[in-house]
Coordinates of C-alpha atoms in Angstrom, one line a residue:
Chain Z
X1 CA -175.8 78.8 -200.6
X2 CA -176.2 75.4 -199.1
X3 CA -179.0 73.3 -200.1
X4 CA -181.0 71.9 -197.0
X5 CA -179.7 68.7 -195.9
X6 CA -175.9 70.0 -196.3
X7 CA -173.1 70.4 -194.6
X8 CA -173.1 74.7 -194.7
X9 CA -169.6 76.4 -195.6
X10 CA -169.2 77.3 -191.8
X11 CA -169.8 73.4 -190.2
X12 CA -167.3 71.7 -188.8
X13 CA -165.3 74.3 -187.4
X14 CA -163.5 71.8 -185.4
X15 CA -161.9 70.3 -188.3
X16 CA -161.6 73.3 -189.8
X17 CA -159.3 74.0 -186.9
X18 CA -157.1 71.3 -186.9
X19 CA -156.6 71.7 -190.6
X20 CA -155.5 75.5 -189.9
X21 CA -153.1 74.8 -186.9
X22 CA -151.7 71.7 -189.0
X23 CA -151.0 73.4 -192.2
X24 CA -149.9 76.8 -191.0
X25 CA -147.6 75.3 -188.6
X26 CA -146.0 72.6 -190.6
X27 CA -145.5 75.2 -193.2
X28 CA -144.0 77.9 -190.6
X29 CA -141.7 74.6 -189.0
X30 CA -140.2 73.8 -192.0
X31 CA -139.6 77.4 -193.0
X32 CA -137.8 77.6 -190.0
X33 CA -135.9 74.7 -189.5
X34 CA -134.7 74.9 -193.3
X35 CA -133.3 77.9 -192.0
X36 CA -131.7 76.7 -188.8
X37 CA -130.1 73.7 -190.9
X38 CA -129.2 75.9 -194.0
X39 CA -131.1 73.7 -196.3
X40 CA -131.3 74.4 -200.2
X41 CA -133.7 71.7 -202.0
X42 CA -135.9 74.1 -204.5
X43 CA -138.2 75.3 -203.4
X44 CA -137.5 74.7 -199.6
X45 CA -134.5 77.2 -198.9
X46 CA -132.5 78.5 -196.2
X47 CA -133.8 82.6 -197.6
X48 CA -129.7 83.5 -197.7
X49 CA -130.7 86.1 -199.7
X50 CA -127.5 88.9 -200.2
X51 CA -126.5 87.5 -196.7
X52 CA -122.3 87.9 -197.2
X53 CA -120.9 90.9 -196.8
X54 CA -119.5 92.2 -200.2
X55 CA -116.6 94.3 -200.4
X56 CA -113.8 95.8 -203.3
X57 CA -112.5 92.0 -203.6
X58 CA -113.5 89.7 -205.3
X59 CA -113.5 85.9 -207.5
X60 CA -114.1 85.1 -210.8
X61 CA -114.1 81.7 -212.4
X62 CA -113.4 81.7 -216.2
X63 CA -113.5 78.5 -218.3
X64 CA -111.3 78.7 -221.8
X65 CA -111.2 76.4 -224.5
X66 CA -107.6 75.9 -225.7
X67 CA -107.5 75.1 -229.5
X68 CA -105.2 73.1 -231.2
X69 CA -103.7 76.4 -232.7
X70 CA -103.2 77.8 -228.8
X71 CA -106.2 80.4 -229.3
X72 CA -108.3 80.9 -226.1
X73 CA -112.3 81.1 -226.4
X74 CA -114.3 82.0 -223.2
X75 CA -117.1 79.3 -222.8
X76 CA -119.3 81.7 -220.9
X77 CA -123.0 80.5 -221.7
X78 CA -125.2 82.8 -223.2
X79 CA -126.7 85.7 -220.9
X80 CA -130.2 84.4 -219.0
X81 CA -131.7 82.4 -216.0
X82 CA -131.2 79.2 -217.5
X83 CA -128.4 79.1 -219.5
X84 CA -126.6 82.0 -218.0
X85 CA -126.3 80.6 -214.3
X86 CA -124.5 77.4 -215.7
X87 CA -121.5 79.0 -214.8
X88 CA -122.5 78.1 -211.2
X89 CA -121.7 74.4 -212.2
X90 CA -117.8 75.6 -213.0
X91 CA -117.1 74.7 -209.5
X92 CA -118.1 71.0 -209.9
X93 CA -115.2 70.5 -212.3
X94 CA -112.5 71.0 -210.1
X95 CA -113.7 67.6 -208.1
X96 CA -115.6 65.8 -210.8
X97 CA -114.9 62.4 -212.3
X98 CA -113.0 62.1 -215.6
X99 CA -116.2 61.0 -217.5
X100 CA -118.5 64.0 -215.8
X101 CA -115.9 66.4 -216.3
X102 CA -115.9 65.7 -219.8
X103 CA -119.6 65.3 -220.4
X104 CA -119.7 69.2 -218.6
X105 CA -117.1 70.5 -220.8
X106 CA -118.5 69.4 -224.0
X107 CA -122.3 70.7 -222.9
X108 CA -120.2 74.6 -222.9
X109 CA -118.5 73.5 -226.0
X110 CA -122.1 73.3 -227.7
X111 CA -123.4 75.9 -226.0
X112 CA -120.3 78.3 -226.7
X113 CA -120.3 76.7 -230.8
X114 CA -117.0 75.2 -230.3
X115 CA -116.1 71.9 -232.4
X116 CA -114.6 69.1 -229.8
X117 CA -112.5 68.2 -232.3
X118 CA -111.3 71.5 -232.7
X119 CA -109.5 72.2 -228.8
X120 CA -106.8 70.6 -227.2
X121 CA -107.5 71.0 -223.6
X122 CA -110.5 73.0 -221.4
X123 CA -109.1 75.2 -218.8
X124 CA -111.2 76.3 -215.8
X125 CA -109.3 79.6 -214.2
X126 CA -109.9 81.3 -210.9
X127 CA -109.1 85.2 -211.1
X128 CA -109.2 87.5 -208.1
X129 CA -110.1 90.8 -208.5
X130 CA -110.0 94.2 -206.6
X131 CA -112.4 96.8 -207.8
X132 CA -111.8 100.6 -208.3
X133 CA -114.7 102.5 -206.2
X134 CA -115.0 105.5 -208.9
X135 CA -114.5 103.8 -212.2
X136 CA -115.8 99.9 -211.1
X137 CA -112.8 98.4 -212.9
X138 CA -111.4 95.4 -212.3
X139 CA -107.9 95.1 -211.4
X140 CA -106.8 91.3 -211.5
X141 CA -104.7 90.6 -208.0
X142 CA -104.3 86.7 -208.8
X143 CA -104.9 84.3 -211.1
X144 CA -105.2 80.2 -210.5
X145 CA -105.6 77.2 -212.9
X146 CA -108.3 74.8 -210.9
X147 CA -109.3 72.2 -213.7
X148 CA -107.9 71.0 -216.9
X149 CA -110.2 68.8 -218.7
X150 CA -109.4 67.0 -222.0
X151 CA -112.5 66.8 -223.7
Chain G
X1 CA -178.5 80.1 -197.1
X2 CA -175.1 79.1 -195.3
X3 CA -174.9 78.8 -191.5
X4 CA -174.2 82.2 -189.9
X5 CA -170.8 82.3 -188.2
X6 CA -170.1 78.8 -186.0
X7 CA -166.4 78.7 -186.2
X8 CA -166.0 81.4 -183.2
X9 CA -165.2 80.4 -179.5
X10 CA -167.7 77.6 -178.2
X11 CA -170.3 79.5 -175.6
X12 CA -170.0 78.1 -172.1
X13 CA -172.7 76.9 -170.7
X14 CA -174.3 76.6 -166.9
X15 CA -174.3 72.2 -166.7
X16 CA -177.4 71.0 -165.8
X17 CA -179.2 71.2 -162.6
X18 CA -179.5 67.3 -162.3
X19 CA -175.6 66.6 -162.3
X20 CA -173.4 66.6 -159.6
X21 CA -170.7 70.1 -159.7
X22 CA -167.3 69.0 -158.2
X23 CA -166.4 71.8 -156.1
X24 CA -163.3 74.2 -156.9
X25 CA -160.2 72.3 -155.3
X26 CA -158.5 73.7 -152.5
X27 CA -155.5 75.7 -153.1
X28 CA -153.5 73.2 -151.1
X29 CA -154.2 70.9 -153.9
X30 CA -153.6 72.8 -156.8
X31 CA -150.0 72.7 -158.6
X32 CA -147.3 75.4 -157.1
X33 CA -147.2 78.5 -159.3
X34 CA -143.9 79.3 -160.4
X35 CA -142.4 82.7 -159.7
X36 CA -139.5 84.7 -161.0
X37 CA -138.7 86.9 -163.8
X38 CA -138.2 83.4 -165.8
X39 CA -141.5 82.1 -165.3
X40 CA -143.5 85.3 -165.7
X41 CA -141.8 85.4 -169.4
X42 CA -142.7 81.8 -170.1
X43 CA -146.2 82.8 -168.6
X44 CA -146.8 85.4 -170.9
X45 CA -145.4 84.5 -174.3
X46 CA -147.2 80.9 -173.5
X47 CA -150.6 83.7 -173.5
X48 CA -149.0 85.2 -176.7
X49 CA -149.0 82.1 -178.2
X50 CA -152.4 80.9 -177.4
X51 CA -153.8 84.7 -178.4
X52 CA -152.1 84.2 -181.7
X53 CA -153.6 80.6 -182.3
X54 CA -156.9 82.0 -181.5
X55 CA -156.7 84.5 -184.3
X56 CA -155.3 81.9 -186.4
X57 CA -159.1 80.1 -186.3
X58 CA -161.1 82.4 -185.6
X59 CA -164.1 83.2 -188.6
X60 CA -162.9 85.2 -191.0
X61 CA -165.3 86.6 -194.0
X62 CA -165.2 84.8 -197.6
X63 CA -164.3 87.6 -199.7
X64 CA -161.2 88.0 -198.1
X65 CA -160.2 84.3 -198.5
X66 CA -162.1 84.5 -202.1
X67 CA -159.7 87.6 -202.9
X68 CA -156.4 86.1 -201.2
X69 CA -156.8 82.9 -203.3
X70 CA -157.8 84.6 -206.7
X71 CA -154.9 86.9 -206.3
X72 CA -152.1 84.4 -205.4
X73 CA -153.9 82.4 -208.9
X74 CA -153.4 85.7 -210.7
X75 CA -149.9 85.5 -209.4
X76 CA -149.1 82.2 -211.1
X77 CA -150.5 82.8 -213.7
X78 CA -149.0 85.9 -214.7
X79 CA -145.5 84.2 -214.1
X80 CA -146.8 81.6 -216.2
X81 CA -147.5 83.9 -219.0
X82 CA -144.8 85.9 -219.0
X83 CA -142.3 83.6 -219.2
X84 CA -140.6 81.9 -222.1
X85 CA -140.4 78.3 -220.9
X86 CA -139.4 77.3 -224.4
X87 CA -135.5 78.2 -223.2
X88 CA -135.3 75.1 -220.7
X89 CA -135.5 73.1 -224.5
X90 CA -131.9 74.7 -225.0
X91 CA -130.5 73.6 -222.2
X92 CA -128.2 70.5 -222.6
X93 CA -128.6 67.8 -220.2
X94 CA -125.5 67.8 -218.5
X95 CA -126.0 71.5 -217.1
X96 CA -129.0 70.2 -215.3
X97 CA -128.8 70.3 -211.4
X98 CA -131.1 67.1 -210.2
X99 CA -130.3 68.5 -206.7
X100 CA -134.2 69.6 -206.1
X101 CA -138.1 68.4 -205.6
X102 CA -138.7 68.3 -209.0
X103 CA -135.3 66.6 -209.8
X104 CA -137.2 63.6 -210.9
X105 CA -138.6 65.1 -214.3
X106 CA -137.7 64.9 -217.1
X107 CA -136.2 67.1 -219.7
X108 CA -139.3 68.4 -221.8
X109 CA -139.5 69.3 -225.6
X110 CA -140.5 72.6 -226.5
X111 CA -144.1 71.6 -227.8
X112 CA -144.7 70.3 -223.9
X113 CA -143.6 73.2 -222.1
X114 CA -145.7 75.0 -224.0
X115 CA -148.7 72.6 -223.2
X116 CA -147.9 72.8 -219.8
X117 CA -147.8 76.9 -219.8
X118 CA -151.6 77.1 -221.4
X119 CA -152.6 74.3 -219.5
X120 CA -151.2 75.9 -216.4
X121 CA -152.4 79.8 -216.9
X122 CA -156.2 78.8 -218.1
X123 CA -156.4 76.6 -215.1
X124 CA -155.1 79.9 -213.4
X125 CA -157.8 81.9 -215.1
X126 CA -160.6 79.0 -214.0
X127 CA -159.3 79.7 -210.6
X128 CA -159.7 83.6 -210.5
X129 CA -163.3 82.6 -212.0
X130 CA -164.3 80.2 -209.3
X131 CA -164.8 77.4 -211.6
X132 CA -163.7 74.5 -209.7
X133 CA -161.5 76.3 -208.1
X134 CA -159.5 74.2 -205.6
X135 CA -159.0 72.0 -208.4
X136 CA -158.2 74.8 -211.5
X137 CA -156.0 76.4 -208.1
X138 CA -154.0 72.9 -207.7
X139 CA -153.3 72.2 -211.7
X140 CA -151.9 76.0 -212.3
X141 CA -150.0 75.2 -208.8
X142 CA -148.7 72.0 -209.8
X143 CA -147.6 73.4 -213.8
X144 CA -146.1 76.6 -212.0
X145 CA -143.9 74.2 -209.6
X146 CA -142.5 71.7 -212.3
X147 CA -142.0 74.6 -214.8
X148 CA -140.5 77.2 -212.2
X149 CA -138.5 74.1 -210.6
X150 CA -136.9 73.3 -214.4
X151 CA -136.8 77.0 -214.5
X152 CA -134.0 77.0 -211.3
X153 CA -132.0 74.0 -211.9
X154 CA -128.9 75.7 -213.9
X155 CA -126.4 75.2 -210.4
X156 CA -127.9 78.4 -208.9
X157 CA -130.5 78.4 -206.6
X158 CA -133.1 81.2 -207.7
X159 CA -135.2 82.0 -205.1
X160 CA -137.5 84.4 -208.0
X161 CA -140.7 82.0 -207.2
X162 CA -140.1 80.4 -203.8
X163 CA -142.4 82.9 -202.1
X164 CA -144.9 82.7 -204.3
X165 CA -144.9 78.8 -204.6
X166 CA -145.0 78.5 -200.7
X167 CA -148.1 80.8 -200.2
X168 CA -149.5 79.0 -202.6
X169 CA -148.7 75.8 -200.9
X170 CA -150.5 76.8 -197.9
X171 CA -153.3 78.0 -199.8
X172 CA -153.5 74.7 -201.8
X173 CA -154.3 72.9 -198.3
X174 CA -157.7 75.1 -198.0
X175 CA -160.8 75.3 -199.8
X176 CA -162.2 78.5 -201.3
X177 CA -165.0 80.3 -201.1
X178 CA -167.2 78.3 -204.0
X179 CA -169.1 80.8 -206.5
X180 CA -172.7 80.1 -204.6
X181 CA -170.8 81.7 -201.1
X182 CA -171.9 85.0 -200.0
X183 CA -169.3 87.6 -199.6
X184 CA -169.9 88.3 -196.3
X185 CA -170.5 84.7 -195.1
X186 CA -168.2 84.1 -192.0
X187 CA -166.4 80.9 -191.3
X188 CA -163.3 79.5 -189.7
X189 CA -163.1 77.5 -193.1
X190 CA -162.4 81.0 -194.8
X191 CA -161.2 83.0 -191.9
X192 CA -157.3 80.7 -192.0
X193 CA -156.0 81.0 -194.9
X194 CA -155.8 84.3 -195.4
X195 CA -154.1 84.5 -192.2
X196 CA -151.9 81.1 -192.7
X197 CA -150.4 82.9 -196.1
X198 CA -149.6 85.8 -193.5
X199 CA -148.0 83.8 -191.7
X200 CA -145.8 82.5 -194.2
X201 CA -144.7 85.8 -195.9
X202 CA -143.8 86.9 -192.5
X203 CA -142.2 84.5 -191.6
X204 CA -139.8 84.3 -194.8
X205 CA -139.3 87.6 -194.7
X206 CA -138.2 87.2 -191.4
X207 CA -135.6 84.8 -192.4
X208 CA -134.3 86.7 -195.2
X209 CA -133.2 89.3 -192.6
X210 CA -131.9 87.1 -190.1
X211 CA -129.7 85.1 -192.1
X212 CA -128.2 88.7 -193.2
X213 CA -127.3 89.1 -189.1
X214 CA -126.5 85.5 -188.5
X215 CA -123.9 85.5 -191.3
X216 CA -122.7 89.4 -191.3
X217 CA -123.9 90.8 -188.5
X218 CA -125.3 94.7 -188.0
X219 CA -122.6 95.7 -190.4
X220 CA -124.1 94.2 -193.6
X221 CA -126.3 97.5 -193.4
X222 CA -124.3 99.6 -191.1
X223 CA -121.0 99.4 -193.4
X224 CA -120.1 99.7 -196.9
X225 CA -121.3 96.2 -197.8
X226 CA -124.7 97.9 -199.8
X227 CA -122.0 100.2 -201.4
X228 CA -119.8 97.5 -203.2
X229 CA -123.1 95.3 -203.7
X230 CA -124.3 98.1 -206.0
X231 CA -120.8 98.8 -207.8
X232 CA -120.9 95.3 -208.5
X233 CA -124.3 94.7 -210.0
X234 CA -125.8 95.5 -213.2
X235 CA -128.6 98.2 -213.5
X236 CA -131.4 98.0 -216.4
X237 CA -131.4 102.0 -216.1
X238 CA -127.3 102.3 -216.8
X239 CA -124.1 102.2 -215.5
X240 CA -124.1 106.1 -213.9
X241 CA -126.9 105.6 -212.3
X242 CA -125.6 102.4 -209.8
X243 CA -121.9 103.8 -209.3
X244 CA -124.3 107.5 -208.1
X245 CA -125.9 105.7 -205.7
X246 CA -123.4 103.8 -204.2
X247 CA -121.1 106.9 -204.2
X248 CA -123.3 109.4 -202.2
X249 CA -122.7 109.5 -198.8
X250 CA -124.8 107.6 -196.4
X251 CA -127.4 106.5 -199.1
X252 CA -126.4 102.8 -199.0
X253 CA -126.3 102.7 -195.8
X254 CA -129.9 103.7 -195.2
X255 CA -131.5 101.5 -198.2
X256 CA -129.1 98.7 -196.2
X257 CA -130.8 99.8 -192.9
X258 CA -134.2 100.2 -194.3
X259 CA -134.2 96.8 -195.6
X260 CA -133.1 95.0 -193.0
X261 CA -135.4 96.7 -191.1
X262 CA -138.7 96.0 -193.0
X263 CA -137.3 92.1 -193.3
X264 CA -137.0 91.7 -189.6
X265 CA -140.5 93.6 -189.1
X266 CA -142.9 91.7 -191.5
X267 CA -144.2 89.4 -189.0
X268 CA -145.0 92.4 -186.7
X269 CA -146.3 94.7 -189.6
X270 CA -148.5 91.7 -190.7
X271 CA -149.9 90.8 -187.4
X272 CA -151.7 94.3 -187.0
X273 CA -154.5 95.3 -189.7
X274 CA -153.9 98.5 -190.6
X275 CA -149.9 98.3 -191.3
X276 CA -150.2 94.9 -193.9
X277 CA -151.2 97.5 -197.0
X278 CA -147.9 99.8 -195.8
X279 CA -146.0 96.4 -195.4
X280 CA -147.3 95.5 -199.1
X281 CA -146.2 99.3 -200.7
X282 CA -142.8 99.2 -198.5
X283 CA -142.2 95.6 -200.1
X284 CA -142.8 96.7 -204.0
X285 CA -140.6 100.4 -203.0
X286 CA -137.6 97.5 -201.9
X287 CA -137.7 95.5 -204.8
X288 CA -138.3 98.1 -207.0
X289 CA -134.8 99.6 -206.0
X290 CA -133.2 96.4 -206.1
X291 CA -134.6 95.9 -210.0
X292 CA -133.4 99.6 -210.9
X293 CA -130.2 99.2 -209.2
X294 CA -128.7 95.3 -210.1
X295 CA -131.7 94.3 -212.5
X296 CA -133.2 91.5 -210.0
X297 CA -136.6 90.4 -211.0
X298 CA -138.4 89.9 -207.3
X299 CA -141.9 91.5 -209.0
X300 CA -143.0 87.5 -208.0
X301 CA -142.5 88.8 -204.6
X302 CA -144.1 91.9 -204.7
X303 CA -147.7 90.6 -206.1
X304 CA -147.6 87.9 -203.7
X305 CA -146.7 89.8 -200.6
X306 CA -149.6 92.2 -202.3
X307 CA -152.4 89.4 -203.1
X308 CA -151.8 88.4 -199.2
X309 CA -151.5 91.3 -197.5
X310 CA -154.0 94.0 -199.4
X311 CA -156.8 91.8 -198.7
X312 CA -155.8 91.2 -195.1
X313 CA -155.5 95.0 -194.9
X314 CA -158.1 96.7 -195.7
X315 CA -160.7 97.1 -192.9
X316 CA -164.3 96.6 -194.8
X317 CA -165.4 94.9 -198.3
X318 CA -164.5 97.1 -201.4
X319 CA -167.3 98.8 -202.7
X320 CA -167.4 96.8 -206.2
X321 CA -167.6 93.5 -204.4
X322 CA -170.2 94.4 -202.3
X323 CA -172.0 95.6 -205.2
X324 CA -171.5 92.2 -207.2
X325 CA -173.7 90.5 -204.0
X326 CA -176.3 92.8 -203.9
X327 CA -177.0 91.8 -207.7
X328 CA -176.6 88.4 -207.2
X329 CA -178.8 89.1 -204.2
X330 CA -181.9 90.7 -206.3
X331 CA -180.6 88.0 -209.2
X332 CA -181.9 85.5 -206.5
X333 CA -184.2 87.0 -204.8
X334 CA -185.6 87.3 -208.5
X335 CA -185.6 83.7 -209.5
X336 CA -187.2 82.4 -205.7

């Protein structure tokens, strides 16, 4: 309730107005236009959301660490949201600088429990796959070295 | 006692006797009206337009915007809650992507993300109460965007919150309903934003199906594109069930078909009253499905499009709320 003298809840409709048309339709505008333009800056997106077709093929990116002794270790990050989708950074080795590369590499190392000391090379592999439709196994149809990092 | 309802259309009124009324001008003088299929189109979707922007302000009772904003502070809250934060601490440096709007903060310690989380769900809680609400609504806002922003910036763009953090955008830009409002009071100042956060989840939902047409076509649902999605994901209710899903004739197809369909029909099924509860149940069956069948966490999605579009939805006060007034109303009446 409004005490006498006060503006009431329903005044100014006016403003109220403008407020309503400029909110709602700056928020639709750049909604839209982040989806004309394909934009991606959390949490303005582009809602691409499943939007490729997906069929039996597929890619895989692996990263190993090769030890000293020539024993591979896959540096795939724990399972989860935030460590888990580090493997989307795998791409950014293959044009990285030296020094970034290397600063990457040894963030999976730690993550993965590996000693630097311990590996002679980090190798970032790109596999493709074709899947069985009955059984859903992979069978490997290529395989690609994209990075080699000394770390 | 608040004003009764002054947001609607402005009467017209007779001017005075004493001034001077410029007679109508002649329809020699009056612009050329253009004719054609062309301009009849641009005609009526320029009236479409101008209907819609008249529902956008018109008054619109303060439970509904009272119920809109407490649920979308439920919403954030519970996301809030339910999360351990405390994993962001574990996450070296270097596998941070700076590429977003809260790219500028820092890398917290554990004992402030956990700050940050109570600080963030009590201001949520203050907001479902109506204490200081705009306020309590803009702290839990402004914890659930740095935390949920950390939260997404591994090199994968999660889009688990972006629904909810954009409603509650919109709904950060209004005031609500304080404690001392009555339920059925009726203002423009309450009647927009329930109808602005409408407007927003269809409009993203929108998008979600047209980006599947603009980059696939009618095949992403009409082919076996829903089939090898499912093969390829990873169901919380086992490995049979996905690969019997995707194997049965047709099936795919129609979950395919059924999304697309309800994406590129939210605007429509929010416009008009009586489908927005539907819209909210068909929402929570599709990402339902998409949890049991690949283990995708949308439920963000689900309470938001459900705090919006419930409210908006149903066609008279629920009984408990009207309840609550008439008490406050003998509570007053009592102490006058």
């Amino acid at each position: 309730m409004a005490a006498a003298g006060q503006e009431s809840p329903g005044g100014a409709p006016l403003r109220e107005r403008c407020r309503a048309r400029r909110v709602t339709y700056s928020a639709v505008a750049v909604l839209l236009l982040a989806a004309l333009v394909q934009l991606d800056v959390w949490p303005i997106t582009a809602y691409r959301l499943f939007s490729n077709v997906r069929t039996a093929d597929g890619v895989s990116l692996t990263l190993w660490a090769e030890g000293l002794d020539g024993e591979r270790t896959d540096l795939r990050p724990p399972a989860g949201e935030v460590l888990g989708t580090t493997t989307h950074l795998y791409r950014q080795l293959e044009h990285a600088e030296p020094a970034h590369a290397r600063e990457l590499v040894s963030a999976w190392l730690e993550l993965a429990g590996v000693r630097r000391a311990d590996v002679a090379q980090v190798v970032l592999e790109r596999t493709t796959w074709r899947m069985d439709a009955e059984t859903r196994e992979k069978h490997e149809t290529g395989r690609a070295v994209v990075a080699v990092v000394q770390p | 006692m608040s004003a009764p309802a002054t947001g609607g259309t402005p009467a017209v009124t007779s001017p005075p006797a004493s001034l001077p009324v410029t007679p109508p001008a002649s329809p020699s003088v009056l612009p050329p009206v253009a004719r054609g299929p062309l301009a009849r189109a641009l005609r009526r979707a320029a009236s479409w337009v101008r209907a819609l922007d008249a529902r956008l302000v018109a008054p619109g009772p303060a439970w509904r915007a009272r119920w809109v904003h407490a649920g979308v502070a439920a919403v954030v809250g519970l996301r809030l809650l339910t999360r351990d934060w405390t994993q962001l601490a574990d996450r070296p440096p270097a596998l941070r992507s700076h590429l977003n709007l809260v790219g500028w903060v820092p890398d917290l310690p554990v004992a402030v993300l956990v700050a940050l989380q109570a600080v963030g769900v009590v201001a949520a809680v203050l907001a479902i109460g109506r204490v200081r609400p705009r306020l309590a609504f803009a702290v839990a806002w402004a914890v659930y965007v740095v935390l949920a922003g950390l939260w997404g910036s591994s090199g994968k763009f999660m889009h688990n919150d972006v629904l909810t953090v954009t409603v509650a955008t919109v709904l950060l830009c209004s005031s609500p309903p304080a404690r001392d409002v009555r339920a059925d009071d009726r203002s423009v100042r309450w009647g927009w934003p329930p109808r602005a956060a409408l407007a927003v989840v269809g409009v993203v939902y929108l998008l979600t199906g047209v980006q599947k047409l603009r980059h696939s076509g009618p095949g992403w649902a009409l082919g076996d594109n829903m089939a090898w999605v499912l093969r390829q994901g990873t169901s919380p209710l086992g490995e049979g069930f996905t690969l019997a899903v995707a194997n049965l004739p047709a099936l795919p197809q129609l979950l395919a078909t059924g999304a697309l369909c309800l994406e590129l029909l939210a605007p429509l099924l929010l416009l008009v009253a009586w489908t927005r509860i539907p819209f909210a149940v068909a929402v929570a069956v599709m990402h339902t499905s998409i949890w049991a069948c690949l283990g995708l966490d949308y439920s963000a999605w689900v309470l938001t499009a459900a705090a919006v579009a419930v409210p908006a939805g149903l066609p008279w006060r629920p009984p408990w709320s009207r309840r609550r007034t008439s008490t406050r109303r003998q509570v007053r009446a009592a102490t006058a």
